[in-house]
Coordinates of C-alpha atoms and ligand atoms in Angstrom, one line a residue:
Chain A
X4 CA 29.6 18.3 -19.7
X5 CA 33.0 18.0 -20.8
X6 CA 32.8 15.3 -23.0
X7 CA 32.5 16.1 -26.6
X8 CA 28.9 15.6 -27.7
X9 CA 28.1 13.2 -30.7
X10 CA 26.9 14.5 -33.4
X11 CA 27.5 12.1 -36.0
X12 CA 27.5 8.7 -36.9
X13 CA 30.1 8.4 -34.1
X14 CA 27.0 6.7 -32.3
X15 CA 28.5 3.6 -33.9
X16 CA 26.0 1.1 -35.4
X17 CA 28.0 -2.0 -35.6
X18 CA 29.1 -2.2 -31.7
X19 CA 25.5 -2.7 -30.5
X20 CA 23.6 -5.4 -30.3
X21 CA 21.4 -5.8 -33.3
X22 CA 17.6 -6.7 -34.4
X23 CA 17.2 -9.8 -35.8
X24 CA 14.5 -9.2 -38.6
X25 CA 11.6 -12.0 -38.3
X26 CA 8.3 -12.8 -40.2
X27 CA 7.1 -9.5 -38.7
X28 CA 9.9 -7.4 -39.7
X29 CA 11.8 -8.4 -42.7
X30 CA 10.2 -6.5 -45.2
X31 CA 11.1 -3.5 -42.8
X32 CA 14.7 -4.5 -42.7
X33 CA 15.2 -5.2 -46.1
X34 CA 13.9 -1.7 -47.0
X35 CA 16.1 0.0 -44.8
X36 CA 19.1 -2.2 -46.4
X37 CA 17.9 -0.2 -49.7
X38 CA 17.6 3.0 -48.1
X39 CA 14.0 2.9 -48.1
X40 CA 11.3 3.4 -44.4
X41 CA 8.9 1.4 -45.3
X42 CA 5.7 1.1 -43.4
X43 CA 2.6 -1.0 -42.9
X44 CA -0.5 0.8 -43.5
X45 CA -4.0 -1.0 -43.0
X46 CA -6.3 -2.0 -46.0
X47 CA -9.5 -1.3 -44.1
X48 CA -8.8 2.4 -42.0
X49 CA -5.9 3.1 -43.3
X50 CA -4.0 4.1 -40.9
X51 CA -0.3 3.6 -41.1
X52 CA 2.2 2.0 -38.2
X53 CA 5.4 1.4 -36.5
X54 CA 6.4 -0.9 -35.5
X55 CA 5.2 -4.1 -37.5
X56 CA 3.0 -6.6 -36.7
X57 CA 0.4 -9.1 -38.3
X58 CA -2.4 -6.6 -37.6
X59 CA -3.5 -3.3 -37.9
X60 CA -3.3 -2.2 -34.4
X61 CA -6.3 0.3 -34.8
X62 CA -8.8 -1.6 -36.2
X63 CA -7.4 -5.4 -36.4
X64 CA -7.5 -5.0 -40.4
X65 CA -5.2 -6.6 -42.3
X66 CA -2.1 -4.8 -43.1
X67 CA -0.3 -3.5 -46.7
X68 CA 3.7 -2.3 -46.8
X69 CA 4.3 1.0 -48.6
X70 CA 7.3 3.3 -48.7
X71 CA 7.5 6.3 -46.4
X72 CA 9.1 9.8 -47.1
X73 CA 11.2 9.2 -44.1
X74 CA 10.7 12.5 -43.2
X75 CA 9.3 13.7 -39.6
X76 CA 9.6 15.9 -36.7
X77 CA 11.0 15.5 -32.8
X78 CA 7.6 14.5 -30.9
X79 CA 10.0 14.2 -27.5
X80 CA 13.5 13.6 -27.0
X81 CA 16.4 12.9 -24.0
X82 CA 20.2 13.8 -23.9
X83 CA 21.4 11.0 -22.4
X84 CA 24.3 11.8 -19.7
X85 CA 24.7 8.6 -18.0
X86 CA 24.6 5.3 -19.5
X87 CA 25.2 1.9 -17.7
X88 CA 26.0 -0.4 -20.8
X89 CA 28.4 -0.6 -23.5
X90 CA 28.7 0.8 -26.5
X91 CA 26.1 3.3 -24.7
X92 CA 28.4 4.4 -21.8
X93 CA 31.3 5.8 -24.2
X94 CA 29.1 7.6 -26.5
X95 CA 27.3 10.1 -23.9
X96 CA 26.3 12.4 -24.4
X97 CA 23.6 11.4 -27.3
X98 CA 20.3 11.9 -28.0
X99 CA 17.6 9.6 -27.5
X100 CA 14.4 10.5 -29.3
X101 CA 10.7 10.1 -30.8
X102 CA 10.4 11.0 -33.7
X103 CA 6.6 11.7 -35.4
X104 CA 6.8 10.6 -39.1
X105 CA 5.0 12.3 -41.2
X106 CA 2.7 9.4 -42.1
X107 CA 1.8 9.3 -38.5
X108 CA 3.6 6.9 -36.7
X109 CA 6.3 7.7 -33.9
X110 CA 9.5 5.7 -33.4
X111 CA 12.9 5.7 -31.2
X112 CA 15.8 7.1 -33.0
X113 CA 19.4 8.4 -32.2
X114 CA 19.6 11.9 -34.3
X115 CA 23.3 12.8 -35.4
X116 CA 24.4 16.0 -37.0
X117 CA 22.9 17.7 -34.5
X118 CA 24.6 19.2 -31.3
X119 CA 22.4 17.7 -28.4
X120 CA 21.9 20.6 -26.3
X121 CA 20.5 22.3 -30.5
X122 CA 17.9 19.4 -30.1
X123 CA 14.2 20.6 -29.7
X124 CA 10.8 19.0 -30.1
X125 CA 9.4 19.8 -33.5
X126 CA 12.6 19.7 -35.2
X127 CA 12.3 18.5 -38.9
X128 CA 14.4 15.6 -39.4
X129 CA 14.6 12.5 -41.8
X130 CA 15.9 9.4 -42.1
X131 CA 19.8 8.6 -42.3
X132 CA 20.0 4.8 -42.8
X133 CA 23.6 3.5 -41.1
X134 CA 24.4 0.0 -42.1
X135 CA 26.1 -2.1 -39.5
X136 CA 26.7 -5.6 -41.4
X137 CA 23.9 -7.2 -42.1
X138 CA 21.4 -4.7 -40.7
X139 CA 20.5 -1.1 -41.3
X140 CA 19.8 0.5 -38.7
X141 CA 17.6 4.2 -38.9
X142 CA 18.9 7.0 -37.4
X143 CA 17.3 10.3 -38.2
X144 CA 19.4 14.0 -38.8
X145 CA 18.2 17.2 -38.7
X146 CA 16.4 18.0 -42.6
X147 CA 18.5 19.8 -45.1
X148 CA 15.6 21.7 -46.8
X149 CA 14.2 23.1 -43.4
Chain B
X28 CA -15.7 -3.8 -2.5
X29 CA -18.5 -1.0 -3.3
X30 CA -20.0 -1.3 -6.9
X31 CA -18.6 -4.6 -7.7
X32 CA -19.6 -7.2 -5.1
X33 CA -21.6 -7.6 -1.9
X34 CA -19.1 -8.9 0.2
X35 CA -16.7 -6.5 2.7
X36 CA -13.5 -7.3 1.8
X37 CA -10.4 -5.6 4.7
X38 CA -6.7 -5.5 4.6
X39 CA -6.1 -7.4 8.2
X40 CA -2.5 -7.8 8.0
X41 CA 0.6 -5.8 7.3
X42 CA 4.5 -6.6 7.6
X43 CA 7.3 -5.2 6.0
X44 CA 10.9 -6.2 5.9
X45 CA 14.3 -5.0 6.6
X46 CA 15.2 -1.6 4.7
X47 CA 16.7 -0.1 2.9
X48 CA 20.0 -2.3 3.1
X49 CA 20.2 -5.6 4.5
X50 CA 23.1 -7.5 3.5
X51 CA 22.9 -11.2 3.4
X52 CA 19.3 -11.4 2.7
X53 CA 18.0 -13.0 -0.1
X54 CA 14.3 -11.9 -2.0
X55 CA 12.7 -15.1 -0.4
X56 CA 14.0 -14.0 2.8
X57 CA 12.2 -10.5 2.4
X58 CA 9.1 -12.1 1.7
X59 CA 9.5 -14.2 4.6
X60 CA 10.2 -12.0 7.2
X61 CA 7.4 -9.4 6.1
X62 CA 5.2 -12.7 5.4
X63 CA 5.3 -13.6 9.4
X64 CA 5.5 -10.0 10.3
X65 CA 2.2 -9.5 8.6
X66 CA 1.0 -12.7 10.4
X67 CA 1.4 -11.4 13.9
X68 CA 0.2 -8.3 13.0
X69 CA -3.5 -9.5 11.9
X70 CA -3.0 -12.7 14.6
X71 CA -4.1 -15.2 11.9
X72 CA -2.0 -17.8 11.6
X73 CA -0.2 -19.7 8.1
X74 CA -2.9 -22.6 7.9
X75 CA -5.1 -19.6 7.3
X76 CA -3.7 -18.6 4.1
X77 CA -5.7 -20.1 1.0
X78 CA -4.8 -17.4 -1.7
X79 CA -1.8 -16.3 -2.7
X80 CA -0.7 -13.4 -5.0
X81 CA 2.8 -12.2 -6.0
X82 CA 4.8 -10.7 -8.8
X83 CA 7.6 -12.7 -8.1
X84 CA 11.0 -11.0 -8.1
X85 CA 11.8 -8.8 -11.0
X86 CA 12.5 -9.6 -14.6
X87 CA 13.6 -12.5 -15.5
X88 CA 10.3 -12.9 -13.2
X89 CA 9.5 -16.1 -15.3
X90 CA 8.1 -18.8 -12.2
X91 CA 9.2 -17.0 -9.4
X92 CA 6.0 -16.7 -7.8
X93 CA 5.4 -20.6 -7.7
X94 CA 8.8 -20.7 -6.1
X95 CA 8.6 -18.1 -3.5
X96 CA 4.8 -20.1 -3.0
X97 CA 7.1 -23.2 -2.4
X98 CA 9.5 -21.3 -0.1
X99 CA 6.9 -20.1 1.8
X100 CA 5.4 -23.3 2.4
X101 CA 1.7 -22.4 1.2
X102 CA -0.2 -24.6 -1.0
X103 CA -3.2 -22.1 -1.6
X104 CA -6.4 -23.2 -3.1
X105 CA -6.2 -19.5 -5.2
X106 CA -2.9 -18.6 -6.9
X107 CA -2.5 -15.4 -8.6
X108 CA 0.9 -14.5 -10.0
X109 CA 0.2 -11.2 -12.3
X110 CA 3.3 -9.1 -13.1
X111 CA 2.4 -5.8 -14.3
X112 CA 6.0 -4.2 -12.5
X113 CA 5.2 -2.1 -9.8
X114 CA 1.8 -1.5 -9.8
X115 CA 1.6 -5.4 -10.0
X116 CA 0.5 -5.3 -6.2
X117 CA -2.7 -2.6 -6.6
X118 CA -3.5 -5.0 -9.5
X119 CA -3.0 -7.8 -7.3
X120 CA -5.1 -6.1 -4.1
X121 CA -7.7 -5.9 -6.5
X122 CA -7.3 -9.7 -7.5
X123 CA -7.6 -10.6 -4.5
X124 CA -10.5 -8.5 -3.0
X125 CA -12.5 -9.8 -6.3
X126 CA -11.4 -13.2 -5.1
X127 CA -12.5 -13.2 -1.4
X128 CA -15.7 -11.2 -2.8
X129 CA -16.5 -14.1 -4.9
X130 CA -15.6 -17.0 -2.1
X131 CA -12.8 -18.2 -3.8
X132 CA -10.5 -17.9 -1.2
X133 CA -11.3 -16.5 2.5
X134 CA -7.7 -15.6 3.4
X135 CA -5.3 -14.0 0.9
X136 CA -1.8 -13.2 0.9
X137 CA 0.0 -10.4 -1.4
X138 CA 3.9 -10.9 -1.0
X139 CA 6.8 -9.1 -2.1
X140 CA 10.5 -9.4 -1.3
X141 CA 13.7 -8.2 -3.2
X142 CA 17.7 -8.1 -2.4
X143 CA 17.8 -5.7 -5.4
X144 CA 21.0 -2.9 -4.0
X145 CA 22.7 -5.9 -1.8
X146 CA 22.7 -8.6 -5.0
X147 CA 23.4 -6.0 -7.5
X148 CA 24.8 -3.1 -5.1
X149 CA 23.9 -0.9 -8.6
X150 CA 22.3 2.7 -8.4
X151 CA 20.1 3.7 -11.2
X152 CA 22.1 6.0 -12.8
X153 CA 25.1 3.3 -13.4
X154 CA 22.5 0.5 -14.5
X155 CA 19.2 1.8 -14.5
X156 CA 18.3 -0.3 -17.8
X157 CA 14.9 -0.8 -19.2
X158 CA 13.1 -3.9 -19.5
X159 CA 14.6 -3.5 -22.9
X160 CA 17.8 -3.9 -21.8
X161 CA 17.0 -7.4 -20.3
X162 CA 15.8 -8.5 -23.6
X163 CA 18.8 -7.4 -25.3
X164 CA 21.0 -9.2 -23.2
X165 CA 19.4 -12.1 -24.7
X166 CA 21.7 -14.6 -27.2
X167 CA 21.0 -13.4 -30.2
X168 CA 20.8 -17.1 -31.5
X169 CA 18.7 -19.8 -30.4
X170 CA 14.7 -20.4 -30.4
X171 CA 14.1 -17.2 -27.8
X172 CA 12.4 -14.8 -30.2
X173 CA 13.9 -11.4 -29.9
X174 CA 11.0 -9.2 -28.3
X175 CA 9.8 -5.9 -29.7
X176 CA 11.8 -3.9 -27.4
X177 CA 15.2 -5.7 -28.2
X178 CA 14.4 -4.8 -32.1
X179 CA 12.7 -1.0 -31.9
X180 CA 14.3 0.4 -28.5
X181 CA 17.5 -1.4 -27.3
X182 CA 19.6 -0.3 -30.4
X183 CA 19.2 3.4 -29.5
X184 CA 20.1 3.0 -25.8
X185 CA 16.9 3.7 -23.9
X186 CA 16.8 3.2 -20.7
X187 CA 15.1 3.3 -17.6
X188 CA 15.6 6.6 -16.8
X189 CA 15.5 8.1 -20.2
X190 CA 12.3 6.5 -21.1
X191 CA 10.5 8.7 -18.4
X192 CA 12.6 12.0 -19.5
X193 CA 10.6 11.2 -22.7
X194 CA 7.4 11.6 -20.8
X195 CA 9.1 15.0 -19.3
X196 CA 10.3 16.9 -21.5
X197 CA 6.9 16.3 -23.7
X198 CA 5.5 17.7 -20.5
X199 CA 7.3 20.5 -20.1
X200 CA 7.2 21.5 -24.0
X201 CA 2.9 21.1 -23.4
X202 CA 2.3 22.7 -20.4
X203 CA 5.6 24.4 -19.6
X204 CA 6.4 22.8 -16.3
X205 CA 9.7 23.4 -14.9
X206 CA 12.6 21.4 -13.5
X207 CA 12.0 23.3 -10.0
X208 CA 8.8 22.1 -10.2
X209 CA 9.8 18.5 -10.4
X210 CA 12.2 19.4 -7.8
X211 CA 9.2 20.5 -5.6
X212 CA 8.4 16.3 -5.6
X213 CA 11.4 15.3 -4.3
X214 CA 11.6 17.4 -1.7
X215 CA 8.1 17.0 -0.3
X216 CA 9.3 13.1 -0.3
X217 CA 12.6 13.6 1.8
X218 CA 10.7 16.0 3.6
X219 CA 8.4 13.3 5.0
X220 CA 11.3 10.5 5.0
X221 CA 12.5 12.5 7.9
X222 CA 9.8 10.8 10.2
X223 CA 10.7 7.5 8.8
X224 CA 13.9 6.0 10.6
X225 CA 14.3 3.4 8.2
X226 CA 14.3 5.7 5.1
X227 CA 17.6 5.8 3.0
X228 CA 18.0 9.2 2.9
X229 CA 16.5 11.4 5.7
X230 CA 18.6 14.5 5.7
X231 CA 16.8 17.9 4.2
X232 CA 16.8 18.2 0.4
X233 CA 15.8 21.7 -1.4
X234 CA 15.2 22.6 -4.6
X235 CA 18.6 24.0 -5.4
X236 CA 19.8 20.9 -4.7
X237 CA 17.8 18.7 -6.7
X238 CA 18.5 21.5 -9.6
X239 CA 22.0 21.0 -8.9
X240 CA 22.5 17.1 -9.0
X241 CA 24.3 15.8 -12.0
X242 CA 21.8 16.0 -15.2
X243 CA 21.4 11.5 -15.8
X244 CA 18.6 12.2 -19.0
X245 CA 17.5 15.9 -19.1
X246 CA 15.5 17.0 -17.8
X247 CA 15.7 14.4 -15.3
X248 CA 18.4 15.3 -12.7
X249 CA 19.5 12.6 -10.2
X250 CA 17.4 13.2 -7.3
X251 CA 14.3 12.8 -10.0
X252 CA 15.1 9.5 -9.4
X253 CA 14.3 6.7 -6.7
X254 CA 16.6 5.2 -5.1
X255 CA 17.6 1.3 -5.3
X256 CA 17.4 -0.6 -1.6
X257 CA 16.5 -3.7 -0.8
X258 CA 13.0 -4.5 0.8
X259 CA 9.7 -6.3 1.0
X260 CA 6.2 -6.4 2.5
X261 CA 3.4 -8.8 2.5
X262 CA -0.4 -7.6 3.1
X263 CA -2.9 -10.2 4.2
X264 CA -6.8 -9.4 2.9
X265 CA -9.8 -11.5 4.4
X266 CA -13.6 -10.2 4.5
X267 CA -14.6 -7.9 6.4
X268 CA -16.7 -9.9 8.6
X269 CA -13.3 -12.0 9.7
X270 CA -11.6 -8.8 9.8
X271 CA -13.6 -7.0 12.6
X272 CA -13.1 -10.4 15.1
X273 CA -9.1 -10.2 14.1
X274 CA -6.2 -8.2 16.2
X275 CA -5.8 -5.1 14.4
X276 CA -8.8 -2.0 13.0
X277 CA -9.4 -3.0 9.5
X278 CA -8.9 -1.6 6.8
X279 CA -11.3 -1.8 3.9
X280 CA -11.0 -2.1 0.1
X281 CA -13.5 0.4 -1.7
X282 CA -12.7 -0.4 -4.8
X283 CA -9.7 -0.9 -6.9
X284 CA -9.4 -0.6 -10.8
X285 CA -6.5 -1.2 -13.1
X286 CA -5.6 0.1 -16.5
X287 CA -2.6 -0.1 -19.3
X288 CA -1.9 1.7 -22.1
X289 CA 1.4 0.2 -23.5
X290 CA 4.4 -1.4 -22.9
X291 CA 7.2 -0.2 -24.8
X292 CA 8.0 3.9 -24.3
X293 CA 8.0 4.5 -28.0
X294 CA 4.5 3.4 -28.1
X295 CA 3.0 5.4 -25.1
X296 CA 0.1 7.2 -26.7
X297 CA 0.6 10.3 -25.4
X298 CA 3.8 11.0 -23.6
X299 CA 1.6 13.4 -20.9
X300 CA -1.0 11.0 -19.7
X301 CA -1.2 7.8 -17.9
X302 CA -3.7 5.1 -17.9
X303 CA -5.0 6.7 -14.8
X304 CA -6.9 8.5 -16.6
X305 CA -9.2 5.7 -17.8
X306 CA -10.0 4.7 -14.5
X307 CA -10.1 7.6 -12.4
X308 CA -13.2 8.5 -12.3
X309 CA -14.5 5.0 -12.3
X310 CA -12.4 4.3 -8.9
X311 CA -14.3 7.5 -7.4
X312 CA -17.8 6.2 -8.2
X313 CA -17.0 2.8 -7.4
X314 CA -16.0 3.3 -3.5
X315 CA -18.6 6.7 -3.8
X316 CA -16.3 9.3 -2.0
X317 CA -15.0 12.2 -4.2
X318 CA -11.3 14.0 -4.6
X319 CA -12.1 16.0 -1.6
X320 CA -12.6 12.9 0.7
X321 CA -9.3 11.6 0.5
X322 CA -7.0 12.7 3.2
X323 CA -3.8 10.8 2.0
X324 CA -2.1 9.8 -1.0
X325 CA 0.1 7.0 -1.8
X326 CA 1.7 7.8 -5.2
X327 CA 4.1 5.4 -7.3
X328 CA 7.3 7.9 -7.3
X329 CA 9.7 6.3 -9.3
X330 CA 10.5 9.5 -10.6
X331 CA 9.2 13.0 -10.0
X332 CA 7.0 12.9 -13.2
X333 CA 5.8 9.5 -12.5
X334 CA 4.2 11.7 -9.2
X335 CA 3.0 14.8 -11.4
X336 CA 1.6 12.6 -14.2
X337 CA -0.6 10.3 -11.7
X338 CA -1.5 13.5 -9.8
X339 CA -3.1 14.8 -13.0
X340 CA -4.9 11.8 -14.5
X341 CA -6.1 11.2 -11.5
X342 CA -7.9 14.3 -11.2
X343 CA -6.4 15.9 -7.7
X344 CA -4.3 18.3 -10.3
X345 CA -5.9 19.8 -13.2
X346 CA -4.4 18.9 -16.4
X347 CA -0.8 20.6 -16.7
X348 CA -1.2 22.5 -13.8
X349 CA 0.3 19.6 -11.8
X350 CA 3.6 21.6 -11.6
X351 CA 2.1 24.3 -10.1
X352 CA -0.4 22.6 -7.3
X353 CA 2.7 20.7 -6.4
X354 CA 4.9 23.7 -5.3
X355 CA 3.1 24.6 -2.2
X356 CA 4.1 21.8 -0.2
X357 CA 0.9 20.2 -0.2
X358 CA 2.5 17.1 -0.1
X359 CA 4.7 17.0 2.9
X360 CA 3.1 15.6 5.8
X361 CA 1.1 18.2 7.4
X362 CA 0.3 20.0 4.5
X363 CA -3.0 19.8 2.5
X364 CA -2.8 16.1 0.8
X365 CA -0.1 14.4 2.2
X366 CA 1.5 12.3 -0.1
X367 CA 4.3 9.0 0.2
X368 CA 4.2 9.6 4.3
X369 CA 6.8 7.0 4.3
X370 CA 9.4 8.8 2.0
X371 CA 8.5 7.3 -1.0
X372 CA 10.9 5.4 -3.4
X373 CA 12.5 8.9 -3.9
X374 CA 13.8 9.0 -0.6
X375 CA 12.6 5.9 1.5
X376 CA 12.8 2.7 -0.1
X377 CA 12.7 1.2 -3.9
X378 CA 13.6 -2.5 -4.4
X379 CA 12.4 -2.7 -8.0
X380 CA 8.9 -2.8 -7.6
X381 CA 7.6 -0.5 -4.7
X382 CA 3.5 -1.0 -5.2
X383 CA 3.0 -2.7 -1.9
X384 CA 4.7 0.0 0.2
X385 CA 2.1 2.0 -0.6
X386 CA -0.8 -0.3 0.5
X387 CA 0.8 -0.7 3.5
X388 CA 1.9 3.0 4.0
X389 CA -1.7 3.5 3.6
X390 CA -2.8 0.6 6.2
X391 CA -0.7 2.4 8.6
X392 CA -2.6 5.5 7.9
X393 CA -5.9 4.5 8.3
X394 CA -5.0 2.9 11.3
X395 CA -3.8 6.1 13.2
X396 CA -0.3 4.2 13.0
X397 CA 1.4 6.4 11.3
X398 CA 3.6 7.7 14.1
X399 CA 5.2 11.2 13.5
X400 CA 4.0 11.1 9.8
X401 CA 0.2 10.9 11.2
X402 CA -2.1 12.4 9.0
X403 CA -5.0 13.8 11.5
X404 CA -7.7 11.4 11.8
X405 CA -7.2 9.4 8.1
X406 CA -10.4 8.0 7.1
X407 CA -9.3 7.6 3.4
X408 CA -6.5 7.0 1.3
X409 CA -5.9 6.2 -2.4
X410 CA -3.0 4.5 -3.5
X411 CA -1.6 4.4 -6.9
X412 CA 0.3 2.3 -8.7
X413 CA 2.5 2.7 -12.3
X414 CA 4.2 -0.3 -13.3
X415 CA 6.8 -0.5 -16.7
X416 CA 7.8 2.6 -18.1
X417 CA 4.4 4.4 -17.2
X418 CA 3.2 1.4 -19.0
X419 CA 0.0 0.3 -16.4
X420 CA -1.7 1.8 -13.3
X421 CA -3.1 -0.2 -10.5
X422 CA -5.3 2.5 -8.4
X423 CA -7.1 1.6 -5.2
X424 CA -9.3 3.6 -2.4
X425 CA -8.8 2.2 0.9
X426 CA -11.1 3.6 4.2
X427 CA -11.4 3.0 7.7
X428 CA -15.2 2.5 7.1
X429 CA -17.0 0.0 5.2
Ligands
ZN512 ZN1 -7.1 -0.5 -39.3

């Protein structure tokens, strides 16, 4: 494409626009500021989610944090090639995807380490946590032990 | 409407506006032109009017359907203002035939109208962003409260157009469906935007080509994606009764359902099926005609998947096979199911939210109106709408019957 293709933590954190944790999502923020994924998982079907909310989303339960193994697979991804907003537009090409966790829930990631066109679903990765100030964000990299 | 209530309810009115470029025009000026276009069509006049429905502009759509309401000088006794994106207007169609079913209002209005290329003269691949986007653009201070998007998908850059290559490449990793089959989409839609003068890109497109346009979110290449114009329509629904004694042959609303499954991309449930699918088969039973009835299709084609997905959750393809009962041309005009007559939002027109070009591409149909992009004696169509990022589906059968 003739652009070198990110592979790293080049997708800069800090330049983006950032989440601003609230009542929903602190607990989730503050883990990833330790390193840790943590999760909600429901106290009456136990299932776990992403992202979090007041609620178990299955059921309507009532919902419990615990700490996930931040490890998953790539349920579906995109190489972005084209990108209309900054920091975005300089980093193509990267890699947009969804990835499974192994407790269940999917979420939407930027993997590094990883060439983009290597990227395939079912890919083993896990969580890299990238601080950017005052939040952490989660990008995910290709597993060492796969 | 069959099934639901037991009053005819017929589309009597149909105007569109200038497209797919008309500089100078503003969205309220859309809407008005295809507002009185849709008058003279159906001969009713403006005092008629006692419902209205619209989706407003696009995002920030907060109040913009009470103003273009205001603009258009209607104070209706009915006002519906649901934004679902682009299938906001099959949702709406079905508002509004419930409505006059129920005798809440006799004569409705559903009105669009956007300046969306002439305001922000933007193609998708240099801004297509996702409602996400918006949200992010947000001060990040102050009492708004940043929405889920903004926290979960604007940080990794998803936009428009990559949200749906999601949706592909999980499709092609399932069922094995090829870029050339995508490809097949496109062309069948500038195939039949060659009868439509106004479309925005008429000239023949092939498979090569589409194969061969830059690569904007793989697998979606740039002629997977619709095109940004300018444009709007209005569509005026009374009964059936009123109908018969108006201008124009009615058209008639068999039944109309509507169906969501998510918002956000990272929480579609599964990246291969749309919320067609829950109301597929209900839409069938409810107007009582089956798949091999319908003799056109109007299909939201925001991108080629948006087409295949719809095609197979609504049952005319079977499961991930859609790639493959695409690539016989059945949807060019004159071939088995002809599909977008008009050219669709892939080659035609797409001012941000297309769903009423294909009520009224379908009206035309029906109607024998069609022109050069006539499907032989119509006598029913079913039009489908997808709104957010695959996030809802509006789906209606329209007939030249009762
Ligand atoms: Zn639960």
């Amino acid at each position: 494409m003739g652009k070198e293709a990110n592979t790293s933590v080049e997708l800069r954190a800090s330049d983006r626009v950032l989440p601003m944790p609230d009542s929903d999502s602190a607990e989730y923020w503050e883990g990833l500021a330790r390193g840790e994924l943590r999760l909600q998982r429901c106290t009456a079907c136990g299932i776990a989610q992403f992202y979090p909310r007041s609620l178990c989303a299955t059921c309507g339960g009532s919902v419990e944090w615990f700490a996930a193994t931040g490890k998953g697979t790539v349920h579906t991804f995109t190489v972005v090639r084209t990108h209309g907003a900054e920091p975005f537009r300089s980093l193509v090409p990267f890699t947009l995807a969804i990835v499974e966790l192994e407790e269940g829930p999917r979420m939407m990631t930027n993997l590094t380490g990883i060439d983009p066109d290597d990227v395939r679903i079912d890919l083993p990765v896990e969580l890299e946590p990238v601080s950017a100030g005052d939040i952490t964000l989660p990008f995910f990299t290709p597993r060492a032990d796969s | 409407m069959r099934g639901a209530l037991q009053r005819e309810v017929a589309i009597a009115g149909i105007g569109l506006s200038d497209y797919p470029v008309a500089p100078g025009m503003t969205s309220e000026q859309h809407a008005a032109l295809a507002f009185r276009r849709a008058l003279d069509d159906s001969g009713l006049t403006k005092a008629d009017v006692d419902g209205f429905f619209s989706a407003g502009d696009a995002l920030p759509h907060f109040e913009d359907a009470e103003n273009l309401a205001e603009y258009l000088g209607i104070q209706p006794r009915y006002f519906d203002s649901t934004f679902t994106g682009g299938s906001a207007f099959e949702v709406l169609l079905q508002h509004a035939a419930l409505a006059i079913a129920a005798g809440e209002c006799e004569v409705a209005l559903i009105v669009y109208g956007s300046d969306a290329r002439s305001r922000h003269k933007r193609g998708l691949g240099a801004k297509g962003l996702a409602p996400t986007t918006y949200l992010f653009d947000q001060p990040q201070s102050g009492p708004r409260r940043q929405g889920n998007a903004a926290a979960f998908e604007a940080p990794w850059g998803s936009s428009i157009i990559s949200s749906y290559a999601l949706a592909a490449q999980r499709h092609m990793y399932e069922y094995g469906t090829t870029s050339a089959q995508l490809a097949e989409i496109a062309v069948a839609m500038r195939y039949n935007a060659q009868f439509n003068p106004n479309a925005m890109y008429r000239d023949p497109l092939s498979v090569e080509e589409v194969l061969a346009s830059p690569m904007l979110a793989d697998p979606l290449h740039r002629w997977d994606c619709c095109v940004v114009s300018d444009g709007g329509g209005a569509v005026i629904m009374t009964s059936g009764e009123r109908a018969r004694d108006l201008k124009t042959t009615p058209v008639y609303v068999l039944a109309a359902k509507n169906a969501a499954t998510h918002y956000n991309i990272a929480q579609m449930p599964d990246y291969t099926q749309t919320a067609a699918a829950m109301v597929a088969d209900d839409v069938f039973r409810a107007a009582d005609v089956t798949r091999d009835d319908i003799d056109t299709l109007q299909i939201y084609d925001s991108f080629t998947i948006t087409v295949l997905l719809q095609l197979e959750d609504l049952g005319f393809a079977p499961k991930g096979e859609g790639g493959a009962w695409v690539s016989d041309g059945k949807l060019k005009v004159g071939g088995a199911l002809p599909t977008n007559t008009d050219g669709g939002g892939l080659s035609a027109c797409h001012p941000g939210m297309r769903g009423i070009f294909l009520i009224i591409e379908a009206t035309r149909q029906l109607r024998h109106d069609a022109g050069d992009a006539q499907t032989p004696n119509a006598q029913l169509a079913l039009v489908s709408g997808s709104g957010g990022i695959l996030s809802h589906i509006g789906v209606a059968i329209l007939g030249r019957q009762p």
